C-alpha positions as MATLAB code, in Angstrom:
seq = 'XXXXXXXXXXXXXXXXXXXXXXXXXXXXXXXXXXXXXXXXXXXXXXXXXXXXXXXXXXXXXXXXXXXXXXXXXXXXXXXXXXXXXXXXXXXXXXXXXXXXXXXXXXXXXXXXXXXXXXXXXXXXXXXXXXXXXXXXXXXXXXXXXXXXXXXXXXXXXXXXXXXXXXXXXXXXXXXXXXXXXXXXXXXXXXXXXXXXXXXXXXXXXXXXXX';
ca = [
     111.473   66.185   56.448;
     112.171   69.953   55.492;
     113.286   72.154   58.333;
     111.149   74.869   59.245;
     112.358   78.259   59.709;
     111.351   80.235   62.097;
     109.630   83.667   61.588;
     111.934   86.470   61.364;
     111.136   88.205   64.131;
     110.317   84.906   66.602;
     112.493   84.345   69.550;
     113.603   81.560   67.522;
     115.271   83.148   64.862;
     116.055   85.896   67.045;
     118.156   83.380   69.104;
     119.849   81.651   65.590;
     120.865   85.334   64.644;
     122.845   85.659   68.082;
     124.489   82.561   67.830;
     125.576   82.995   64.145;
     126.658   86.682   64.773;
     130.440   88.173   64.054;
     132.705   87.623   66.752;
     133.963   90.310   68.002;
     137.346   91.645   67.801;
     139.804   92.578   70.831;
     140.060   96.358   68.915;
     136.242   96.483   68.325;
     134.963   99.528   70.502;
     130.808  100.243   70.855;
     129.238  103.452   72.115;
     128.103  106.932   71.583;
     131.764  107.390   70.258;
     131.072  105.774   66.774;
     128.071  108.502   66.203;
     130.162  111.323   67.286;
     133.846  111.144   66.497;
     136.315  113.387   68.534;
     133.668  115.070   70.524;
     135.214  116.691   73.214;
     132.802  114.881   75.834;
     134.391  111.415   75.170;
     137.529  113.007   76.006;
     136.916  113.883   79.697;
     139.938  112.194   81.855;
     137.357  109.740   83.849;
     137.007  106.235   84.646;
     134.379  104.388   83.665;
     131.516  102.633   85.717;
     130.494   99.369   85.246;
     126.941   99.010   84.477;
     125.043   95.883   83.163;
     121.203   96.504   81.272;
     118.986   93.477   80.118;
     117.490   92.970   76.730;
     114.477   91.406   77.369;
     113.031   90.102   74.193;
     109.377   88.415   75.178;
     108.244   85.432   73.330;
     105.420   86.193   71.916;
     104.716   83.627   69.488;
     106.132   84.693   66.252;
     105.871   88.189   66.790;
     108.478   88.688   69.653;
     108.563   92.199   71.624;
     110.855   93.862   73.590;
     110.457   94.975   77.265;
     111.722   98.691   77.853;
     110.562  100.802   81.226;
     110.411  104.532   81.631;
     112.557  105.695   84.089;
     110.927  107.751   87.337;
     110.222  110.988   86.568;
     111.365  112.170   90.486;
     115.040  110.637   89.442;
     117.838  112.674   89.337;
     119.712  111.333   86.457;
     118.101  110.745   83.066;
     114.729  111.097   84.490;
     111.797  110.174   82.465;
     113.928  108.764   79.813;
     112.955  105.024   78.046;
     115.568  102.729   79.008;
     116.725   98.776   79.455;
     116.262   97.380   83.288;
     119.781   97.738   84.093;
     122.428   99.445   86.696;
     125.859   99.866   88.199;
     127.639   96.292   89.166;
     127.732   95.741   92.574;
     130.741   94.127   94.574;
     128.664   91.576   94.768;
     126.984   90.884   91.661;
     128.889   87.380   90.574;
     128.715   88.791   86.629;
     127.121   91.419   84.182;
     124.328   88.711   84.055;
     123.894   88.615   87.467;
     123.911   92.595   88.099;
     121.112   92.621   84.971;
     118.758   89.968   86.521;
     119.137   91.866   90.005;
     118.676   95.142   88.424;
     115.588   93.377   86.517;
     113.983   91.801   89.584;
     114.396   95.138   91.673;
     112.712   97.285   88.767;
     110.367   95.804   87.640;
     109.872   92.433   89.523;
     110.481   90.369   86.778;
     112.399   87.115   88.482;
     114.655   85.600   86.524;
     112.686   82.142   86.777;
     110.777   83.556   84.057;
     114.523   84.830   81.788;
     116.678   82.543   79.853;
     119.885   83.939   79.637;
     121.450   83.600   75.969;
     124.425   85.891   76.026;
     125.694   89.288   76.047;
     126.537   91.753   73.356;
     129.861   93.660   73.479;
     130.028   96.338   75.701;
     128.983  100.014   75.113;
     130.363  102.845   76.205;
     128.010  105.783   77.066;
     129.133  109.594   77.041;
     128.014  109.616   80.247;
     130.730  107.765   81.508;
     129.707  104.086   81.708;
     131.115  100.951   80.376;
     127.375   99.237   79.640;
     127.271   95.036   79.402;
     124.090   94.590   77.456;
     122.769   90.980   78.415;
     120.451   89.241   76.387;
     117.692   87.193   77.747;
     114.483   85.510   76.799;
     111.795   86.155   79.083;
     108.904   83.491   78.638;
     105.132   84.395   79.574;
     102.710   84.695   81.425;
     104.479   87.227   84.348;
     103.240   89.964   86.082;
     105.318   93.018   86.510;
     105.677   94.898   89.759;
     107.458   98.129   89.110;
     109.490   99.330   91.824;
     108.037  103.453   92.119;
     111.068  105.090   92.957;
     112.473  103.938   90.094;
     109.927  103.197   86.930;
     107.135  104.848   86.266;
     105.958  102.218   83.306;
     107.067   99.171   81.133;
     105.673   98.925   77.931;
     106.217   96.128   74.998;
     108.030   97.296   71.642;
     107.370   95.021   68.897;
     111.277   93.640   67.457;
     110.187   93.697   64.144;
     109.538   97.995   65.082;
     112.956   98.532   66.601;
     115.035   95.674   64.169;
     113.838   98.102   61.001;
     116.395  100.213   59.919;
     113.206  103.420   58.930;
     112.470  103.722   62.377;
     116.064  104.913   63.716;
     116.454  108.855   63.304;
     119.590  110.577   63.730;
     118.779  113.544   65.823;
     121.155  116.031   68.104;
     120.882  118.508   70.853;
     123.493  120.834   71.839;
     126.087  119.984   75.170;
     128.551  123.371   75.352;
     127.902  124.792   72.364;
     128.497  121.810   70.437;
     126.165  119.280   68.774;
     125.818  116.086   69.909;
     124.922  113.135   68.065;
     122.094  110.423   68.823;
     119.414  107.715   67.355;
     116.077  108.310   68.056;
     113.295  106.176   67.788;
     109.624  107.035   68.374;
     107.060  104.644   69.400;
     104.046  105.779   69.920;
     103.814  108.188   72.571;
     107.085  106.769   74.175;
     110.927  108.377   72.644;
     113.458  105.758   72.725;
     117.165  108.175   72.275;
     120.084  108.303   73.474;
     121.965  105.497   74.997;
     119.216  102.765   74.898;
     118.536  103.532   71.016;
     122.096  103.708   70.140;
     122.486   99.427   71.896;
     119.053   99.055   69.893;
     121.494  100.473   66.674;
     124.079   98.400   67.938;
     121.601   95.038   68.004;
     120.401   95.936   64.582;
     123.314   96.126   63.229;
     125.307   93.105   64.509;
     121.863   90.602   63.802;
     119.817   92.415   61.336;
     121.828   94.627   58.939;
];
């Protein structure tokens, strides 16, 4: 009997393209840094933060999406911007995976009953100073989302096949002390996905899709 292959943008193929991905090298480095060379900002003497953000691609048949949340407008850092469920690691988180399903559960009160866990991507380094673990997981439906107010205002679906096509990433800039800074953008909608959760988004394209 012939094999079947999956739909390009099922959770399915989506989970042959991570297994079959490059491996990644001990010098390989991910992060802002790769859009903006020898910017000053990446130069800052500081230690980074360990943070941890889920990918959560939702099965949707064959037409998988991906779960993003808008962060609370009342925050103090990077309010109102689209990003991953995701947060520092805690003492007591037992791994990046575990930090990510906390961080999930806590935002948007997704458990991770309802996440399979595939793997992680290697780690991105924001300009704003953190070392980011991006975990991959496949969250499985039906669920019902209870978002946490003082920290999400909404959570909203993005189709894969949207953010997986190379069109939809812009290169855009704004200015930080009188010098440009570099960024993908990706509009959806009413919603802007830039900045650091774009540039993983560039980084998943790339390493599956490209």
């Amino acid at each position: 009997m012939d094999q079947v292959t999956p739909a390009r943008f099922s959770t399915a193929d989506f989970r042959a393209r991570f297994a079959a991905q490059p491996a990644a090298h001990a010098g390989d480095d991910f992060g802002d840094h790769r859009f903006n060379p020898g910017h000053p900002r990446l130069s800052q003497a500081r230690a980074l933060r360990d943070a941890a953000v889920l990918i959560p691609v939702v099965d949707r048949d064959g037409d998988a999406t991906v779960l993003l949340t808008k962060r609370a407008e009342k925050l103090r850092s990077h309010s109102g911007q689209v990003a991953f469920p995701g947060g520092t690691i805690d003492a007591t988180d037992a791994s990046p995976e575990a930090a990510a399903l906390r961080e999930t559960f806590e935002e948007i009160g997704l458990g991770g009953d309802r996440i399979e866990i595939i793997g992680r991507m290697p780690d991105y380094v924001a300009g704003s100073g953190y070392r980011i673990a991006p975990v991959l997981g496949i969250v499985r439906p039906p669920f019902q989302l209870t978002l946490n107010a003082d920290e999400v205002d909404a959570a909203f679906e993005v189709p894969l096949r949207f953010l997986m096509d190379p069109a939809n990433h812009k290169r855009d800039s704004r200015m930080w002390n009188d010098l440009e800074w570099f960024f993908y953008d990706m509009p959806y909608g009413d919603r802007r996905i830039w900045g650091v959760t774009a540039g993983i988004i560039r980084t998943l394209y790339e390493r599956l899709y490209a």
